[in-house]
Short mmCIF file of C-alpha atoms and ligand atoms in Angstrom, two decimals:
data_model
loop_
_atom_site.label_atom_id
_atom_site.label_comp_id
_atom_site.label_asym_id
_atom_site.label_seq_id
_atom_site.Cartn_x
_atom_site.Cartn_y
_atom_site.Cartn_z
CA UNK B 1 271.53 166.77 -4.76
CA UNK B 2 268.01 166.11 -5.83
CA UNK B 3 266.74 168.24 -9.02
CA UNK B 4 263.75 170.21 -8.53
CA UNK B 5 261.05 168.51 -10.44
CA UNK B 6 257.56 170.49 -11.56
CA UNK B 7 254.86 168.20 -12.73
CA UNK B 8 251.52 169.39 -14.40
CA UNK B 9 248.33 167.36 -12.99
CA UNK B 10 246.34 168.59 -16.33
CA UNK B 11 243.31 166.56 -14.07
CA UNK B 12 240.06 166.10 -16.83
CA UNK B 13 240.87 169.52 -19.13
CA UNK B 14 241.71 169.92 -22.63
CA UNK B 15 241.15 168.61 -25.84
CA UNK B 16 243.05 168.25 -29.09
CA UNK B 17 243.46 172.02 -30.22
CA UNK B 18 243.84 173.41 -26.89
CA UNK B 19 246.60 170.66 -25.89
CA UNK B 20 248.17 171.27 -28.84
CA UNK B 21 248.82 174.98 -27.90
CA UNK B 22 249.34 174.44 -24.20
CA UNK B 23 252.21 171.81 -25.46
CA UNK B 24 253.83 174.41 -28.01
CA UNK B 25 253.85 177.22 -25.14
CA UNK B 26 255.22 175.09 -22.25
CA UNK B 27 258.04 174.14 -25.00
CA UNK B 28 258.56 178.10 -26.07
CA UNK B 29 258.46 179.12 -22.49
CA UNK B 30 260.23 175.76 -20.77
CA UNK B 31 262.99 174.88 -23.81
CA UNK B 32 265.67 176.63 -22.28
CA UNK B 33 265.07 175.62 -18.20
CA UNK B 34 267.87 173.10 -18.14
CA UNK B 35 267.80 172.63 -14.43
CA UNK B 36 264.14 171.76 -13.71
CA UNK B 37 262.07 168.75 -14.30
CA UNK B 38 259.31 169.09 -15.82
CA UNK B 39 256.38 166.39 -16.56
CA UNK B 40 253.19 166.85 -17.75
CA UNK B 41 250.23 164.40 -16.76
CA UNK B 42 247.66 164.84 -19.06
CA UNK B 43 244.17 162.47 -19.69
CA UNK B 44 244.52 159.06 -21.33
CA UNK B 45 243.52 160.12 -24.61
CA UNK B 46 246.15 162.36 -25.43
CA UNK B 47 249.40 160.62 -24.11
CA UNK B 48 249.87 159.37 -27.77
CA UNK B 49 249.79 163.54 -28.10
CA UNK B 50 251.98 164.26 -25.81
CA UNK B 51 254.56 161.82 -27.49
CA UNK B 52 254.20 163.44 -30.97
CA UNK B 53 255.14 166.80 -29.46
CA UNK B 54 256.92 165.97 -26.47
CA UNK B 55 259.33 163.50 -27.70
CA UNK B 56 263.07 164.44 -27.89
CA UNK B 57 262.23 167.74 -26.03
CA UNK B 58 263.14 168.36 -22.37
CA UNK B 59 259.47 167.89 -20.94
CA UNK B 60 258.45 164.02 -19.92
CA UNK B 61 254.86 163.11 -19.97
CA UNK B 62 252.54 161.36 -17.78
CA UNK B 63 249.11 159.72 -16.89
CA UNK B 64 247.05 160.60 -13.95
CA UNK B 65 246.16 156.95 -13.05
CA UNK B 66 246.73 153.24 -14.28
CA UNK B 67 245.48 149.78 -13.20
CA UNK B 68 246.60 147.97 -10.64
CA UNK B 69 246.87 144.62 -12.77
CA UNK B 70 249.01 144.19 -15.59
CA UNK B 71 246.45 142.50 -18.10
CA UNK B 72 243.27 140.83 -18.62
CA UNK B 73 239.25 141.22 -18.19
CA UNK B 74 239.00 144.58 -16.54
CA UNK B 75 236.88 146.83 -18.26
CA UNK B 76 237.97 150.35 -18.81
CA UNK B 77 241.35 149.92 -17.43
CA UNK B 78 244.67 151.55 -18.67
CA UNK B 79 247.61 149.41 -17.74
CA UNK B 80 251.66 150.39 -16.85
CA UNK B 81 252.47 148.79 -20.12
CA UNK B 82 249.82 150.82 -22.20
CA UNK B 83 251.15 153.85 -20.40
CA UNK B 84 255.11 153.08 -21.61
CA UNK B 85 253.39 152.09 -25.05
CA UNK B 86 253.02 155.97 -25.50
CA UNK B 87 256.16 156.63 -24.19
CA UNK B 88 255.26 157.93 -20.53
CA UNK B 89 257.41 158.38 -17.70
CA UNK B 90 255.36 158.75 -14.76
CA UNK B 91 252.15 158.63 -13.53
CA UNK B 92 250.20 160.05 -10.66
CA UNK B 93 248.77 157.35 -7.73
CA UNK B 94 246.31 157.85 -5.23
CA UNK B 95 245.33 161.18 -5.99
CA UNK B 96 242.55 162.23 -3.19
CA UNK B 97 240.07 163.22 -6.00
CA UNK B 98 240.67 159.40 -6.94
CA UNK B 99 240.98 158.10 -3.97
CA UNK B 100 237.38 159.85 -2.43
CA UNK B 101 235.18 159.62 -5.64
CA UNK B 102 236.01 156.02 -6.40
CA UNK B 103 236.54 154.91 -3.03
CA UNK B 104 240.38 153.49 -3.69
CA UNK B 105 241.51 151.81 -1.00
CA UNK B 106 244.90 152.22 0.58
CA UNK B 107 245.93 148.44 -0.82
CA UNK B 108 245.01 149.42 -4.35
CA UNK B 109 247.24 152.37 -4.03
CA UNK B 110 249.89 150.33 -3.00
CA UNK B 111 249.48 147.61 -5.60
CA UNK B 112 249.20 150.18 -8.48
CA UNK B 113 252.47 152.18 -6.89
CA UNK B 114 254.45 148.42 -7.27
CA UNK B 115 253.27 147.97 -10.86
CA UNK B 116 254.09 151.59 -11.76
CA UNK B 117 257.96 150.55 -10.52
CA UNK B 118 257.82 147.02 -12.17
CA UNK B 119 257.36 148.61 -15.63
CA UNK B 120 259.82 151.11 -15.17
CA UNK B 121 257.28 154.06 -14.86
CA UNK B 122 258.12 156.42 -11.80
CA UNK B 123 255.28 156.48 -9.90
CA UNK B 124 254.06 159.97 -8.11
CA UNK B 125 252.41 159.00 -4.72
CA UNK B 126 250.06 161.66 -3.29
CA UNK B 127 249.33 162.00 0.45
CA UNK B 128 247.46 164.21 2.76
CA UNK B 129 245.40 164.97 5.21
CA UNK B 130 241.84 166.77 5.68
CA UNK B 131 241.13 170.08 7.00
CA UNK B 132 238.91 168.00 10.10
CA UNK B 133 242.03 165.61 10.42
CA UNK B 134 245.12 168.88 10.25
CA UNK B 135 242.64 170.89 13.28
CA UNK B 136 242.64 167.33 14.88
CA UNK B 137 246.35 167.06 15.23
CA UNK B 138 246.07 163.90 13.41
CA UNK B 139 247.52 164.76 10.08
CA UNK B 140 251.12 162.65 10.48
CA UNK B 141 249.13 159.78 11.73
CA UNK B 142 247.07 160.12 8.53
CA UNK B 143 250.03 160.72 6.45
CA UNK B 144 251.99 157.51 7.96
CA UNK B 145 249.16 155.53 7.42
CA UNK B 146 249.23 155.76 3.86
CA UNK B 147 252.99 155.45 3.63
CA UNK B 148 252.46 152.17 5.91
CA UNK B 149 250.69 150.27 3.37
CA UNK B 150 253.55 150.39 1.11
CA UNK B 151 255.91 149.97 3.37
CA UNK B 152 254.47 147.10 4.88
CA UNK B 153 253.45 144.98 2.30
CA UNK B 154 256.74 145.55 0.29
CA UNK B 155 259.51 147.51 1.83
CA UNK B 156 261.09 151.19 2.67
CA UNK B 157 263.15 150.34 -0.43
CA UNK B 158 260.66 150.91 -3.10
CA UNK B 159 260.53 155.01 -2.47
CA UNK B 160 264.09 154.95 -3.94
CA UNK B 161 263.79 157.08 -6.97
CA UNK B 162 260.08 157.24 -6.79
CA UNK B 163 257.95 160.91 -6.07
CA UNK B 164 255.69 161.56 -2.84
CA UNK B 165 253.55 164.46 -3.61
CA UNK B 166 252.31 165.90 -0.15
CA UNK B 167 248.99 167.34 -1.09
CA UNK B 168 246.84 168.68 1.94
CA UNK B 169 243.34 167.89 0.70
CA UNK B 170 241.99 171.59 2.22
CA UNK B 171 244.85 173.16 -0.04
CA UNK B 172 243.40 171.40 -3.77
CA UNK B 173 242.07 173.80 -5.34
CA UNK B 174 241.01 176.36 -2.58
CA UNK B 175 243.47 178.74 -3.19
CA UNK B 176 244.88 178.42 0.47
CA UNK B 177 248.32 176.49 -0.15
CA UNK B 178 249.59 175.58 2.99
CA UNK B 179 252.36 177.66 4.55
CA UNK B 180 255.78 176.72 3.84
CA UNK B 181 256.79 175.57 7.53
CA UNK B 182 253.37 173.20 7.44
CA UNK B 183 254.50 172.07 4.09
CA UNK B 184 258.13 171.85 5.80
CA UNK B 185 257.03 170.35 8.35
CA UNK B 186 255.44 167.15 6.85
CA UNK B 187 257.88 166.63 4.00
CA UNK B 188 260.69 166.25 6.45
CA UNK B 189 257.68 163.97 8.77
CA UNK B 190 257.79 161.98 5.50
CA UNK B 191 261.75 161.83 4.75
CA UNK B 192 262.84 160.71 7.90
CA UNK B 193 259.98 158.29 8.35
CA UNK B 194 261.28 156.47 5.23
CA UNK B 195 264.55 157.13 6.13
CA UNK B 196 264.30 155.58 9.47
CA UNK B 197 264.52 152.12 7.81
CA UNK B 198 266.40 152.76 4.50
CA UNK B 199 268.42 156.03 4.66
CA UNK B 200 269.73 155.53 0.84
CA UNK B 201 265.81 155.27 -0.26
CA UNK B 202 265.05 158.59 1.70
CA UNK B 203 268.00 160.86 0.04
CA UNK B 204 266.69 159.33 -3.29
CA UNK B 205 263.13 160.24 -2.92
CA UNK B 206 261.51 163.12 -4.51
CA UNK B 207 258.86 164.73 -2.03
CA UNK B 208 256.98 167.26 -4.05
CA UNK B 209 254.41 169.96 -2.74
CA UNK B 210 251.02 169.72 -4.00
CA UNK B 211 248.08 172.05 -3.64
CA UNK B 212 246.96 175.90 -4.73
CA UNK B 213 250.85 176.16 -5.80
CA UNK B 214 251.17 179.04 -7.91
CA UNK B 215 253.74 181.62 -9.11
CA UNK B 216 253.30 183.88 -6.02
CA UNK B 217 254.01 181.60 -3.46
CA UNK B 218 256.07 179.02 -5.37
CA UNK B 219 259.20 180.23 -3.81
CA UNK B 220 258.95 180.00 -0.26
CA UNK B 221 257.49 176.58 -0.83
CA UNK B 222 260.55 175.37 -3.16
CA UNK B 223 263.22 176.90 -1.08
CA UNK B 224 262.61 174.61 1.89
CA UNK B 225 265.17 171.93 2.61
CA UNK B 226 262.34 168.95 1.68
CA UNK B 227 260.60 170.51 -0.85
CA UNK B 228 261.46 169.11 -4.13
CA UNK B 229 259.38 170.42 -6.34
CA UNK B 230 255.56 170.97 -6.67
CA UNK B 231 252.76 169.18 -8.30
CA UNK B 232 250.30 171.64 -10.30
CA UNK B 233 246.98 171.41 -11.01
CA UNK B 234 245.08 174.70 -11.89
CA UNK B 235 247.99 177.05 -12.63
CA UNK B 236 249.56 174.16 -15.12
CA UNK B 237 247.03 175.03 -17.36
CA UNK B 238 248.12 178.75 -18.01
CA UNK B 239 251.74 178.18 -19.39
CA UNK B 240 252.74 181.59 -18.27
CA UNK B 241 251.58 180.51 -14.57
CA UNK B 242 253.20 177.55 -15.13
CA UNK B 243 256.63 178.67 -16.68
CA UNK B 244 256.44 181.25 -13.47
CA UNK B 245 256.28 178.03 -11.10
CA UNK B 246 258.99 176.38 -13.11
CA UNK B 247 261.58 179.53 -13.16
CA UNK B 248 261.00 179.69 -9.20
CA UNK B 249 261.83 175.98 -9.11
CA UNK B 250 265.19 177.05 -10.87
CA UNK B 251 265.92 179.85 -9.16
CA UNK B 252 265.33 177.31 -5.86
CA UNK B 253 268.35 174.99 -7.03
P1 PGA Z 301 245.75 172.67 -7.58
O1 PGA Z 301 245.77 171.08 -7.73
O2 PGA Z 301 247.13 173.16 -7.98
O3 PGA Z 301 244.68 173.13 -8.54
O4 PGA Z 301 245.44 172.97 -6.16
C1 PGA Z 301 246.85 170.33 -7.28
C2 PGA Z 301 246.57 168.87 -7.43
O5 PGA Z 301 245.43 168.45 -7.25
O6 PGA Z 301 247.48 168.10 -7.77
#
């Protein structure tokens, strides 16, 4: 059975004294949830923060982004190894606010999603589909197509153990998640596409929910058969929000 994994998308909010009690509160509220996941993805700058409060506690820490190359002349660039230098576990690829404002490319993706996995980082995949492309029909087609890149250039093997966060792009932010037979709906699109050419990859891959999530409606998302968790952006930064979202991820098992 695949544990229920929460993950905090912090996105480009905090700083040092406000971290430091959104940490200490996610531990108060989170110590005890033994059967949940949880990851937080915070900015660059304070994964070395992260590790001084995380470490040896039952929350893993992430980044939102790395590099697609592993060294050398590329200005401003974070790579997998600086990532596991500070003692990260994951890290988010591909994320449409990424992927629109600095135009990434469905190759980088794929490249950064291979170097996440060669340095032992898990990497967190995001998909999804517009609001124009879901009233279009098209939103499996769009969905496919950014699974295909991966898939062809390396193989249906690489999702094993790795996280595909299905995150509608009309539900970021808007407050209108999408339903929990849409969400459904594309998850198991996703599994059984994957699954179709490696079945062992498909029951090892963690396909998370991403988008408006909150403790309301974090239930009848989590309960559904592909649902494996959720990936939270502005609830994570309320820890009572987010411990809600976490306890319905438990109570989901
Ligand atoms: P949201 O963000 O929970 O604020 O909709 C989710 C995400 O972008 O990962």
């Amino acid at each position: 059975m695949r544990q229920k994994l929460v993950v905090a998308n912090w996105k480009m909010h905090g700083n040092l004294a406000t971290n430091q009690q959104l940490f200490k509160a996610y531990l108060e509220k989170l110590s005890t949830l033994t059967d949940v996941d949880v990851v937080v993805c915070v900015p660059y700058p304070y994964l070395a923060q992260a590790q001084s409060i995380l470490k040896d506690t039952r929350l893993a820490w992430g980044a939102q982004n790395l590099s697609k190359d592993a060294q050398g002349a590329f200005t401003g660039e974070v790579s997998a190894g600086m990532l596991k230098d500070f003692g990260a576990t994951h890290v988010i690829i591909g994320h449409s606010e990424r992927a629109t404002a600095y135009c990434e490319s469905d190759e980088n993706i794929a490249t950064k999603f291979i170097q996440a996995k060669a340095h032992g980082l898990t990497p967190i995949l995001c998909v999804g589909e517009t609001l124009i492309e879901r009233e279009a029909g098209v939103m499996e087609m769009v969905v496919a197509k950014q699974l295909d890149t991966i898939i062809h250039t390396y193989s249906a093997a690489v999702f094993a153990d790795a996280i595909v966060s299905y995150e509608p792009i009309w539900a970021i932010g808007t407050g209108l998640a999408a339903s929990s037979d849409q969400a459904q709906a594309m998850h198991a699109f996703i599994r059984s596409k994957i699954a179709a050419l490696d079945e062992d990859a498909a029951s090892r891959l963690k396909i998370l929910y991403g988008g408006s999530v909150n403790p309301q409606n974090a239930v009848q998302l989590f309960v559904m058969q592909d649902i494996d968790g959720g990936l939270v952006g502005r609830c994570s930064l309320n820890a009572q929000e987010f411990e809600g979202i976490c306890r319905a991820a438990s109570s989901c098992q």
